[in-house]
mmCIF file as gemmi writes it, N, C-alpha and C atoms, coordinates in Angstrom:
data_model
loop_
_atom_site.group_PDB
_atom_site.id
_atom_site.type_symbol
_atom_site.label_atom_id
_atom_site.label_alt_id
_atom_site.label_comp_id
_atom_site.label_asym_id
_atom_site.label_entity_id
_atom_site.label_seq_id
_atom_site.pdbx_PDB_ins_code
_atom_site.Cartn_x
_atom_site.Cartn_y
_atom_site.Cartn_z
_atom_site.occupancy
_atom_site.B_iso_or_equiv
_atom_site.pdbx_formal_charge
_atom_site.auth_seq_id
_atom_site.auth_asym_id
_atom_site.pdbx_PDB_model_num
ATOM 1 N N . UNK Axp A 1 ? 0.835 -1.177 0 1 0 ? 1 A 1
ATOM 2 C CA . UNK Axp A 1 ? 0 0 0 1 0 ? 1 A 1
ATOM 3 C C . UNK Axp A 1 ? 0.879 1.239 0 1 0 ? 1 A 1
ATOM 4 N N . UNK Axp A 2 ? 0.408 2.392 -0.321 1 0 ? 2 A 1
ATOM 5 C CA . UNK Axp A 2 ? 1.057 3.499 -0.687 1 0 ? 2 A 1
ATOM 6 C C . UNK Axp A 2 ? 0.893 4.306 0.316 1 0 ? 2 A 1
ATOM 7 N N . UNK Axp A 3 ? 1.455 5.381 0.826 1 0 ? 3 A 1
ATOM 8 C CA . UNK Axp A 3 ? 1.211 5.994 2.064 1 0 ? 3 A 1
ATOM 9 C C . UNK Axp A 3 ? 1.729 7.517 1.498 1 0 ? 3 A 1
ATOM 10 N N . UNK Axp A 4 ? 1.349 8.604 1.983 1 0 ? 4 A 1
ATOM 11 C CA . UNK Axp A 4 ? 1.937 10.067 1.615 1 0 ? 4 A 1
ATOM 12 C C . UNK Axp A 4 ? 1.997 10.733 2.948 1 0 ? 4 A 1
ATOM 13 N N . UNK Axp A 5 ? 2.495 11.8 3.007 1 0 ? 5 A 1
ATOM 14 C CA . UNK Axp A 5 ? 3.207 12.484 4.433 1 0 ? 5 A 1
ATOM 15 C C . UNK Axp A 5 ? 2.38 13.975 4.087 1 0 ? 5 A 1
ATOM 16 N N . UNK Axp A 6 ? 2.325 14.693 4.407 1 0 ? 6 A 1
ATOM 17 C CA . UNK Axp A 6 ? 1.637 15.577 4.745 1 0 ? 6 A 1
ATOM 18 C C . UNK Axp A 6 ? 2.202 17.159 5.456 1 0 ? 6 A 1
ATOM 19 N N . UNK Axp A 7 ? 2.574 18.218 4.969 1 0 ? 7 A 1
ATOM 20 C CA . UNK Axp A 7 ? 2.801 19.205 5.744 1 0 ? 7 A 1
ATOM 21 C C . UNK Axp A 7 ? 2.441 20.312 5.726 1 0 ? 7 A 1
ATOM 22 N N . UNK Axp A 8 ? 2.023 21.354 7.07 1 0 ? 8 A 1
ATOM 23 C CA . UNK Axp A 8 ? 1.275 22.502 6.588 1 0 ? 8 A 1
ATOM 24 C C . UNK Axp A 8 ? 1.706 23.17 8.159 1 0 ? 8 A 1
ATOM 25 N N . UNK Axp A 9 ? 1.631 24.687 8.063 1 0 ? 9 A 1
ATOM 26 C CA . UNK Axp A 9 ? 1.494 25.383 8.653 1 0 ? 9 A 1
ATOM 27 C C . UNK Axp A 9 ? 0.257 25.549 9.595 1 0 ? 9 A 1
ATOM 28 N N . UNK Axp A 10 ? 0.314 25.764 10.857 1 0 ? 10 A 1
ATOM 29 C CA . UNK Axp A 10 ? -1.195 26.06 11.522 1 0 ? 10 A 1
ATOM 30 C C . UNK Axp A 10 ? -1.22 27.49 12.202 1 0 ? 10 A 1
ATOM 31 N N . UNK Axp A 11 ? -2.336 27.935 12.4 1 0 ? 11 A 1
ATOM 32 C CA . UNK Axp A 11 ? -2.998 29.324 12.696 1 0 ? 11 A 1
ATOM 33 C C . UNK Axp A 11 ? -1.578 30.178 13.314 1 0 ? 11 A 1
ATOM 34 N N . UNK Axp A 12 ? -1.078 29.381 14.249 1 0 ? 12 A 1
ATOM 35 C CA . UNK Axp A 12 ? -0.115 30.043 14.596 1 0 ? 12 A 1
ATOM 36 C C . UNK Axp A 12 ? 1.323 29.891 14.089 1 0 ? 12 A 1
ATOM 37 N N . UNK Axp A 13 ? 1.436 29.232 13.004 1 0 ? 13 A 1
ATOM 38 C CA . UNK Axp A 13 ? 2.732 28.959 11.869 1 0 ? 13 A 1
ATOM 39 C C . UNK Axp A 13 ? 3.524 28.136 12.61 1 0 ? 13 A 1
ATOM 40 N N . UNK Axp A 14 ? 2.976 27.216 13.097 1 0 ? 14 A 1
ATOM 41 C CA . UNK Axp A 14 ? 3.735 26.018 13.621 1 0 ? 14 A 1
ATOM 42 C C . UNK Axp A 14 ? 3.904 24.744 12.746 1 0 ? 14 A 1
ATOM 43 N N . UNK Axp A 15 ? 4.857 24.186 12.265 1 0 ? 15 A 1
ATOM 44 C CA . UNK Axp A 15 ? 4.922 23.603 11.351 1 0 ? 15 A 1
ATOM 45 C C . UNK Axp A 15 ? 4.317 22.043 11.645 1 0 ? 15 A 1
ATOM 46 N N . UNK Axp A 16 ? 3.456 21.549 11.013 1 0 ? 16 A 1
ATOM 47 C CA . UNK Axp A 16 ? 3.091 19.874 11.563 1 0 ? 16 A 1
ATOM 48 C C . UNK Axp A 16 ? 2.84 19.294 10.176 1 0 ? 16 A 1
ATOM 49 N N . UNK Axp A 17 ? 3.549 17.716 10.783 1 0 ? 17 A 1
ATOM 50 C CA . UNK Axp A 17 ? 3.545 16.966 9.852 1 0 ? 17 A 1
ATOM 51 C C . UNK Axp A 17 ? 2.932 15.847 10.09 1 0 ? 17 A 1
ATOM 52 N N . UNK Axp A 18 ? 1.777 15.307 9.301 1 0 ? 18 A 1
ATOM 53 C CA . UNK Axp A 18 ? 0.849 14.137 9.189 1 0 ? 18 A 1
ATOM 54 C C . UNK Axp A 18 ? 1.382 12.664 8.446 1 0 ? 18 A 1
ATOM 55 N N . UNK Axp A 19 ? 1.625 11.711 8.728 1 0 ? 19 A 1
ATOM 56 C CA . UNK Axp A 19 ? 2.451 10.807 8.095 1 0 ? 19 A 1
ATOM 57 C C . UNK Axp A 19 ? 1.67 9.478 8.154 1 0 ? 19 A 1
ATOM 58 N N . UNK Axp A 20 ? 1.985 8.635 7.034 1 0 ? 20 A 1
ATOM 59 C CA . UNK Axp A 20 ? 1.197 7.289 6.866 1 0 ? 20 A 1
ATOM 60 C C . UNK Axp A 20 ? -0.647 7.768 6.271 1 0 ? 20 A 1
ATOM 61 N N . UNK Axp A 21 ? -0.695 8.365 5.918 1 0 ? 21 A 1
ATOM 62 C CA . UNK Axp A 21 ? -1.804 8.612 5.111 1 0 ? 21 A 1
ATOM 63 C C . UNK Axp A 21 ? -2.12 7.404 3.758 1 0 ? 21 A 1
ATOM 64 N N . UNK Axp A 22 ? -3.005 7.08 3.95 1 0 ? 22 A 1
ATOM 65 C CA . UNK Axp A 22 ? -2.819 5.448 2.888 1 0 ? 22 A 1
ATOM 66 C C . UNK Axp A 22 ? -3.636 6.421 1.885 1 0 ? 22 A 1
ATOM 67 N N . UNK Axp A 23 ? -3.229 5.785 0.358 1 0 ? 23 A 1
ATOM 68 C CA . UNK Axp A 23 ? -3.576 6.438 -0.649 1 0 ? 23 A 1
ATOM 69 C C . UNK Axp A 23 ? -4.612 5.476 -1.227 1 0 ? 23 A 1
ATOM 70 N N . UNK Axp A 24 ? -5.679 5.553 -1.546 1 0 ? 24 A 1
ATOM 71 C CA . UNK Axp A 24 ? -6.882 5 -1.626 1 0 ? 24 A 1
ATOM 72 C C . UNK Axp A 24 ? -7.82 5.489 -2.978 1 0 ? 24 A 1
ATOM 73 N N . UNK Axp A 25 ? -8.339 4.423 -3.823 1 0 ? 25 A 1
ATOM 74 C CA . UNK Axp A 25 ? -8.457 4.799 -5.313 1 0 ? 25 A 1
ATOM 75 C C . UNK Axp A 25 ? -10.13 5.541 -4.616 1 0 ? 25 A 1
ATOM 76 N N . UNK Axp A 26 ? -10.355 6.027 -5.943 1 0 ? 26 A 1
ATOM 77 C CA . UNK Axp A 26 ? -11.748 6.774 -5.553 1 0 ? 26 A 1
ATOM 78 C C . UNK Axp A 26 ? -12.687 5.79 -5.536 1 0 ? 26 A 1
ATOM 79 N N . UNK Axp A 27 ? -12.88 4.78 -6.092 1 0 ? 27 A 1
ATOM 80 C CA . UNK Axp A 27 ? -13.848 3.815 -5.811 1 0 ? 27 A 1
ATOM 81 C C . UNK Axp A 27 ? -13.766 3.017 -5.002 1 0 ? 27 A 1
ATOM 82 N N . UNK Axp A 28 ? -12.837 2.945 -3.844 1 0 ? 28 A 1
ATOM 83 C CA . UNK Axp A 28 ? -12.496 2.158 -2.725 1 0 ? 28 A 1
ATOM 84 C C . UNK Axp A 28 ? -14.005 2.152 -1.887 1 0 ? 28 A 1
ATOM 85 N N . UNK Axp A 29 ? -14.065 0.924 -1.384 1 0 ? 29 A 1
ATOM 86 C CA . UNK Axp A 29 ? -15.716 1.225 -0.131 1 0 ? 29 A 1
ATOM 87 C C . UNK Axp A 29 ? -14.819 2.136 0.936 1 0 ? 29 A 1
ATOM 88 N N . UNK Axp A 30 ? -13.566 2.429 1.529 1 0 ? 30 A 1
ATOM 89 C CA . UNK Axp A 30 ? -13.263 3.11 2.523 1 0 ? 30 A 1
ATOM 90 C C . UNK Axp A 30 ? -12.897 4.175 2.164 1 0 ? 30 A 1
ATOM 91 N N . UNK Axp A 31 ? -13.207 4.946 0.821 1 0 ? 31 A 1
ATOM 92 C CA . UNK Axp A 31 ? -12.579 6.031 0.579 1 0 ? 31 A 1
ATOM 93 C C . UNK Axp A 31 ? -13.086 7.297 1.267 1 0 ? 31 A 1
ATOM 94 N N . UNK Axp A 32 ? -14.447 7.303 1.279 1 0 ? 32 A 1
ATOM 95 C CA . UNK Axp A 32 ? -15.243 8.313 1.635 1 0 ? 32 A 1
ATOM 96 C C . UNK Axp A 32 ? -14.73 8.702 3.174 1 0 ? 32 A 1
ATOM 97 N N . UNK Axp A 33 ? -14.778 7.701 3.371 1 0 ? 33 A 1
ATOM 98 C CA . UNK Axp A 33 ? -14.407 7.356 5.259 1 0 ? 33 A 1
ATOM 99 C C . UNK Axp A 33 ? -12.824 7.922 5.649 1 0 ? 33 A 1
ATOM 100 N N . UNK Axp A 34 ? -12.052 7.36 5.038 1 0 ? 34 A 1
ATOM 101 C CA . UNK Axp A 34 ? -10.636 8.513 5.141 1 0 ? 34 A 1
ATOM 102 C C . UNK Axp A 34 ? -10.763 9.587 4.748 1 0 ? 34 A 1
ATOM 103 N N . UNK Axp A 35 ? -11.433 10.398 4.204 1 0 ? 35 A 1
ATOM 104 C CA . UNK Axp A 35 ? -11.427 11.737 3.172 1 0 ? 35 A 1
ATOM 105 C C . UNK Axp A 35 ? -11.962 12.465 4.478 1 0 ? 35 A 1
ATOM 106 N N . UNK Axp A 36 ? -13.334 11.868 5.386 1 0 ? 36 A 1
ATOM 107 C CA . UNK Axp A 36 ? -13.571 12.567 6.093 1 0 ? 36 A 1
ATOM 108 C C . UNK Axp A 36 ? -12.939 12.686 7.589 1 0 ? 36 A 1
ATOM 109 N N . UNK Axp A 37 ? -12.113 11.679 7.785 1 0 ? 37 A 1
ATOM 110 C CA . UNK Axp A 37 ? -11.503 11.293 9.006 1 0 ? 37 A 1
ATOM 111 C C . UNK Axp A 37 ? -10.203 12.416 8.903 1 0 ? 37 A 1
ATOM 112 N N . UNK Axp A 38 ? -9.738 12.624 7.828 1 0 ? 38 A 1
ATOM 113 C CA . UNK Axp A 38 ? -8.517 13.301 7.331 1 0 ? 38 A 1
ATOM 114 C C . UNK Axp A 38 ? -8.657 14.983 7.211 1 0 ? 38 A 1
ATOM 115 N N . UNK Axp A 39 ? -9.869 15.374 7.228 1 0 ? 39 A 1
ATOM 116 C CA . UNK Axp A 39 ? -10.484 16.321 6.993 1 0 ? 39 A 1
ATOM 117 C C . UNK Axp A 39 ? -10.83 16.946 8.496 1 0 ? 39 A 1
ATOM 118 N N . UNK Axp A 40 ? -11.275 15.925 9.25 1 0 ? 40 A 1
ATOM 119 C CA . UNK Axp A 40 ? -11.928 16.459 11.029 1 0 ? 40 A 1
ATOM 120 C C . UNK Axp A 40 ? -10.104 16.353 11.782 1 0 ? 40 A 1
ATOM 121 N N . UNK Axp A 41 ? -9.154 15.118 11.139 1 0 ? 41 A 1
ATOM 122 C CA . UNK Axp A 41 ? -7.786 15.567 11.886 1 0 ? 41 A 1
ATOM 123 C C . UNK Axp A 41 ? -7.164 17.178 11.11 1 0 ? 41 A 1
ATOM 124 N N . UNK Axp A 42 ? -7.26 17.475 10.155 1 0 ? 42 A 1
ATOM 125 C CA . UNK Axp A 42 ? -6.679 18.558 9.668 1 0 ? 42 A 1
ATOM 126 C C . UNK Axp A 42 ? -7.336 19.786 10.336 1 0 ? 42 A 1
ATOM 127 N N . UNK Axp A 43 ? -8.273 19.989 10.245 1 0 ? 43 A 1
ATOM 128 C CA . UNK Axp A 43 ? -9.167 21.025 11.161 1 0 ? 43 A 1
ATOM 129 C C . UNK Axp A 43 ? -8.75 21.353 12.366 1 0 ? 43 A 1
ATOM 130 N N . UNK Axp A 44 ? -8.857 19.859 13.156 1 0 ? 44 A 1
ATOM 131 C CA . UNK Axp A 44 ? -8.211 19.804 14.41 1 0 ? 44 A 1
ATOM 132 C C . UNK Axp A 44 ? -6.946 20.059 14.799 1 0 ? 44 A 1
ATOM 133 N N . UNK Axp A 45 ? -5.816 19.805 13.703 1 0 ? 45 A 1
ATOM 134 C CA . UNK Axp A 45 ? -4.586 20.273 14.02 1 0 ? 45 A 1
ATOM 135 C C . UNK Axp A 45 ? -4.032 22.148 13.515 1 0 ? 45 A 1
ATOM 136 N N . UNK Axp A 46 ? -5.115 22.377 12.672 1 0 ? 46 A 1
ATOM 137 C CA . UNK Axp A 46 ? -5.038 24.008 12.153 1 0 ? 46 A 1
ATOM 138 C C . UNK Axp A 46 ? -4.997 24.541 12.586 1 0 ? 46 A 1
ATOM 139 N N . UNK Axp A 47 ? -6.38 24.405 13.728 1 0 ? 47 A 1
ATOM 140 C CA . UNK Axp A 47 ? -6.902 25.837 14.757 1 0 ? 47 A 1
ATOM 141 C C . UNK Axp A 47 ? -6.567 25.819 16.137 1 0 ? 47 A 1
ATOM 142 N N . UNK Axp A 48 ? -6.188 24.476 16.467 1 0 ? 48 A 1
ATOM 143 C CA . UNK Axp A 48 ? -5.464 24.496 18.199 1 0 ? 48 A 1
ATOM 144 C C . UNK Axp A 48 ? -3.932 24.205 17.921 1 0 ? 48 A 1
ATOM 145 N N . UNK Axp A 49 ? -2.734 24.853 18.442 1 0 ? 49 A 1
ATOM 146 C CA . UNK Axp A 49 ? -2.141 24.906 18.843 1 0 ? 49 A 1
ATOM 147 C C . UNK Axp A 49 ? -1.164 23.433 19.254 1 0 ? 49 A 1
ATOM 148 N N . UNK Axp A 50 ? -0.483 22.574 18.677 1 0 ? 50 A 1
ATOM 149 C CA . UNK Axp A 50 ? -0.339 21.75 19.762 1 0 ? 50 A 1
ATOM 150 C C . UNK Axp A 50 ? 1.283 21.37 20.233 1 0 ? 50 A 1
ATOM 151 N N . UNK Axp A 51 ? 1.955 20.972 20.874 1 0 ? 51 A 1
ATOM 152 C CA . UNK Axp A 51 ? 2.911 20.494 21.056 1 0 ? 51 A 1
ATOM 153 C C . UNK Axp A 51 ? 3.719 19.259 20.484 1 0 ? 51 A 1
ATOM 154 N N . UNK Axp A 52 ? 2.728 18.383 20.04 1 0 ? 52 A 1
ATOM 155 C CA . UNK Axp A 52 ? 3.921 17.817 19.003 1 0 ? 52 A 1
ATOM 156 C C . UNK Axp A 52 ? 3.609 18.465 17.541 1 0 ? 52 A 1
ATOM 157 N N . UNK Axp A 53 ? 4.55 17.69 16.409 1 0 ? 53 A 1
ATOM 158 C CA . UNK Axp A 53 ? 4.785 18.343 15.365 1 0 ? 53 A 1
ATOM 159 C C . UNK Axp A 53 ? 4.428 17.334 14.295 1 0 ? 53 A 1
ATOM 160 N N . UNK Axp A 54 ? 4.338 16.379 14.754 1 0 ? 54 A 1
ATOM 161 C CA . UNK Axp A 54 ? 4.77 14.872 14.1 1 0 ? 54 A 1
ATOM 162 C C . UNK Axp A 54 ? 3.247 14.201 14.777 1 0 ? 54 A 1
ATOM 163 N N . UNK Axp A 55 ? 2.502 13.496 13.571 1 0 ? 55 A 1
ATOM 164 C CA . UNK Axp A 55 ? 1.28 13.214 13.91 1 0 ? 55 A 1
ATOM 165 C C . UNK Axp A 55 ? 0.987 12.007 12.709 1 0 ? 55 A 1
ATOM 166 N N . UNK Axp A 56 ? 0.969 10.209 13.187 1 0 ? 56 A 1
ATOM 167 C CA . UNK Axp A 56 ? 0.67 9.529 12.131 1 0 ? 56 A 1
ATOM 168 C C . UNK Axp A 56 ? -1.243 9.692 12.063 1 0 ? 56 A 1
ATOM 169 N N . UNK Axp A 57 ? -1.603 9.402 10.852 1 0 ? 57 A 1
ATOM 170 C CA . UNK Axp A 57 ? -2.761 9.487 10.399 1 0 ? 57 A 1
ATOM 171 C C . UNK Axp A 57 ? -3.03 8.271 11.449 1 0 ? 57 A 1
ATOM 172 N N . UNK Axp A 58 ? -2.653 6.964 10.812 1 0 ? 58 A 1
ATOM 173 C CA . UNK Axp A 58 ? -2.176 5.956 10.63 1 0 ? 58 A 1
ATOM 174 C C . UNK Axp A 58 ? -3.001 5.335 12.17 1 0 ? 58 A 1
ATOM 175 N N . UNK Axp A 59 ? -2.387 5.949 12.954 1 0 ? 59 A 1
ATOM 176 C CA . UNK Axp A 59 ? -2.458 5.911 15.049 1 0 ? 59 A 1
ATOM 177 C C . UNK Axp A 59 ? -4.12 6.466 15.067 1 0 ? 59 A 1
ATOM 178 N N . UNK Axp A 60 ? -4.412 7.629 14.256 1 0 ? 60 A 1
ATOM 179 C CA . UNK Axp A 60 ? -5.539 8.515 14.524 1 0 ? 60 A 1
ATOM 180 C C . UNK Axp A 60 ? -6.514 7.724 14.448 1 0 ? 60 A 1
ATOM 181 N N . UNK Axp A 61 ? -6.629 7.125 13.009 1 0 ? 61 A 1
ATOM 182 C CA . UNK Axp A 61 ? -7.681 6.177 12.762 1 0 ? 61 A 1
ATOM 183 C C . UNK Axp A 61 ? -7.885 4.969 13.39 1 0 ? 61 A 1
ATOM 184 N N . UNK Axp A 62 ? -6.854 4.222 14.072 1 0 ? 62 A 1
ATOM 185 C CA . UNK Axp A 62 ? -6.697 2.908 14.758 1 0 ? 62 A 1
ATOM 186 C C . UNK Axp A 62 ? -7.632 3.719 15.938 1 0 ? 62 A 1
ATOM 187 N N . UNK Axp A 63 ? -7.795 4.695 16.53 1 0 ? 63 A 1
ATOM 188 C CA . UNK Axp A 63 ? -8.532 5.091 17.679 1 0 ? 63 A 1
ATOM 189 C C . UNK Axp A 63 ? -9.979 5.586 17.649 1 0 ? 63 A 1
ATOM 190 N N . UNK Axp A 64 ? -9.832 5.909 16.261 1 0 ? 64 A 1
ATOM 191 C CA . UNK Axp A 64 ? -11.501 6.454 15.493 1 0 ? 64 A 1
ATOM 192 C C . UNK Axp A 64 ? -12.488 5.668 14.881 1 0 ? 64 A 1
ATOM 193 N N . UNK Axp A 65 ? -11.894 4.156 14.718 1 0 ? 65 A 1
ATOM 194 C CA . UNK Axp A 65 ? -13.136 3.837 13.405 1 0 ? 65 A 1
ATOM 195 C C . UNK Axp A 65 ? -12.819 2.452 14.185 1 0 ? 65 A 1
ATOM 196 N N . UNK Axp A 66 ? -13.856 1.436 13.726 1 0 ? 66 A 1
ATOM 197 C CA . UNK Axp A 66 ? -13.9 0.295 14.271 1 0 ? 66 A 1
ATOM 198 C C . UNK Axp A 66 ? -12.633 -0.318 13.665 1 0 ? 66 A 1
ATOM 199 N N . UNK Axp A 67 ? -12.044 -1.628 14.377 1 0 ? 67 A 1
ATOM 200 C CA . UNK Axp A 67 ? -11.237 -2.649 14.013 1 0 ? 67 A 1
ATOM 201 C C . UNK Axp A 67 ? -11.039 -3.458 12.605 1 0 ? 67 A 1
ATOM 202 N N . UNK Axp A 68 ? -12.319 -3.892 12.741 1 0 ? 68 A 1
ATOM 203 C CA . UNK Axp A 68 ? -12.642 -4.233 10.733 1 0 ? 68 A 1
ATOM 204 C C . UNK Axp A 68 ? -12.406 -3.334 9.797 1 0 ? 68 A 1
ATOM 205 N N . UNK Axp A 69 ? -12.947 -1.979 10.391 1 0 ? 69 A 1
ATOM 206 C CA . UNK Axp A 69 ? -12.504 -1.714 8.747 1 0 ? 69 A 1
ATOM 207 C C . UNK Axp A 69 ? -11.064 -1.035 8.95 1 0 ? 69 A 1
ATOM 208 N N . UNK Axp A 70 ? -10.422 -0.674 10.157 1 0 ? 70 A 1
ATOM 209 C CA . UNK Axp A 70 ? -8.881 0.044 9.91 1 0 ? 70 A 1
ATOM 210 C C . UNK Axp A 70 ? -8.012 -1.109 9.539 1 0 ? 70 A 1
ATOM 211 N N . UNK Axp A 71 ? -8.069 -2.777 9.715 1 0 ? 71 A 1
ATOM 212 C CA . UNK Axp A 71 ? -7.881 -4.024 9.114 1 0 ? 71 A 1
ATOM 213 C C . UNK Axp A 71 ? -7.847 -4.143 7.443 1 0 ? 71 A 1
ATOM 214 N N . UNK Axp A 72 ? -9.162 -3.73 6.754 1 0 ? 72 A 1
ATOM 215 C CA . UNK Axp A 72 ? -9.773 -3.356 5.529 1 0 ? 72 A 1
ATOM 216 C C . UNK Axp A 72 ? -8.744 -2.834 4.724 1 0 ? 72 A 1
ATOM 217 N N . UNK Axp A 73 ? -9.063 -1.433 5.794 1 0 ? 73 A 1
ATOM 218 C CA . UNK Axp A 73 ? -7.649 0.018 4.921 1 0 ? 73 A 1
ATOM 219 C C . UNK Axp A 73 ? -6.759 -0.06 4.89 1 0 ? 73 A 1
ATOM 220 N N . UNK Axp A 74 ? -5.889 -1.165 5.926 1 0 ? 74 A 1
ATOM 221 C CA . UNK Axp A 74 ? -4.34 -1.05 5.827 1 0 ? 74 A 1
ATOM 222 C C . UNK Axp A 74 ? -4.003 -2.584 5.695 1 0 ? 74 A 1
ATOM 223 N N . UNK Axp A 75 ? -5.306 -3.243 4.93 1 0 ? 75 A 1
ATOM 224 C CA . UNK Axp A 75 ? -4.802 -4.712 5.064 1 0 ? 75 A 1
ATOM 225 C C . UNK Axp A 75 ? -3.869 -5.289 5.674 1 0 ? 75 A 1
ATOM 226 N N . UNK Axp A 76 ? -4.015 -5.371 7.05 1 0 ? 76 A 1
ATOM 227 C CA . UNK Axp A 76 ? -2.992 -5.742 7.854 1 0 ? 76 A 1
ATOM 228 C C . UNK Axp A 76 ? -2.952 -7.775 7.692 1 0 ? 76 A 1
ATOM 229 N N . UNK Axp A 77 ? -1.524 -8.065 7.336 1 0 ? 77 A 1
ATOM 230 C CA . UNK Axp A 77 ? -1.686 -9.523 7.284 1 0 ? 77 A 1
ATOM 231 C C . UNK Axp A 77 ? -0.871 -9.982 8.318 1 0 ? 77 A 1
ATOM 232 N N . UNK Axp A 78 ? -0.833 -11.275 8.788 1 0 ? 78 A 1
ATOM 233 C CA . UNK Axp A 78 ? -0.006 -11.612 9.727 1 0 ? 78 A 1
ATOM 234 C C . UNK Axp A 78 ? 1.083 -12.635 9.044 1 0 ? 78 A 1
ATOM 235 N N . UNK Axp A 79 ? 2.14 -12.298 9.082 1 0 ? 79 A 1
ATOM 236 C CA . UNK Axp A 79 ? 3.128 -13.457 8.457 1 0 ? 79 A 1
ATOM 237 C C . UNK Axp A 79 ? 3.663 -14.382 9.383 1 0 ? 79 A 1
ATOM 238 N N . UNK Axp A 80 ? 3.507 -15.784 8.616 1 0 ? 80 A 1
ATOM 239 C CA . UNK Axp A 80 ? 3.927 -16.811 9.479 1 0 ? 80 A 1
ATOM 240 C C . UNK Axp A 80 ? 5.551 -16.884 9.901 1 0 ? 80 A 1
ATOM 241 N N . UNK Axp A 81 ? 6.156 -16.868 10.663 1 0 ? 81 A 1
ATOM 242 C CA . UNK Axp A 81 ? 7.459 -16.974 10.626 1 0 ? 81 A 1
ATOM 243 C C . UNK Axp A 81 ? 8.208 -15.618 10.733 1 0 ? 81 A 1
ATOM 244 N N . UNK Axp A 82 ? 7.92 -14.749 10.271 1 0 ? 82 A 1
ATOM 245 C CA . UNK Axp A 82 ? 8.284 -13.551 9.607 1 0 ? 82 A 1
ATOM 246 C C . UNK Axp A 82 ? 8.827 -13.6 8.209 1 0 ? 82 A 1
ATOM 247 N N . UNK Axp A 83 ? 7.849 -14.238 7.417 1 0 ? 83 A 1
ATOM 248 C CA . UNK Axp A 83 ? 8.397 -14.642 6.57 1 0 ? 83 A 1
ATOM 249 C C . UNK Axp A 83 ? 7.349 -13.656 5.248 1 0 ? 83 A 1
């Protein structure tokens, strides 16, 4: 899976960076669902202020959306062995 990083200035020109953003075709069933999850974290990191700088998407969503589908989005597989 493809992932993109993210950087922007906020209200008070603090520099933050969003990382592990999975890149998702437009006809994906989870597309809609990251677009808006990505949209309420960007908001949230614009207008308050915060102390870190460094923010995975990635963590955000594992805490926001049920188990199945953050499984779904980042097709998580388990390898036997580490193989």
């Amino acid at each position: 899976m493809l992932y993109k990083t993210l950087e922007f200035k906020n209200v008070v020109g603090q520099m933050v960076k969003i990382t592990e953003i999975p890149v998702l075709e437009i006809n994906h069933r989870y597309y809609f669902l990251v677009q808006v999850r990505m949209q309420s974290l960007f908001l949230t990191l614009y207008n308050q202020p915060k102390q870190k700088d460094c923010y995975s998407f990635r963590d955000y969503l594992k805490r926001r959306i049920k188990w199945s589908d953050y499984s779904e989005i980042f097709d998580l597989q388990s390898f036997k062995n580490n193989a």
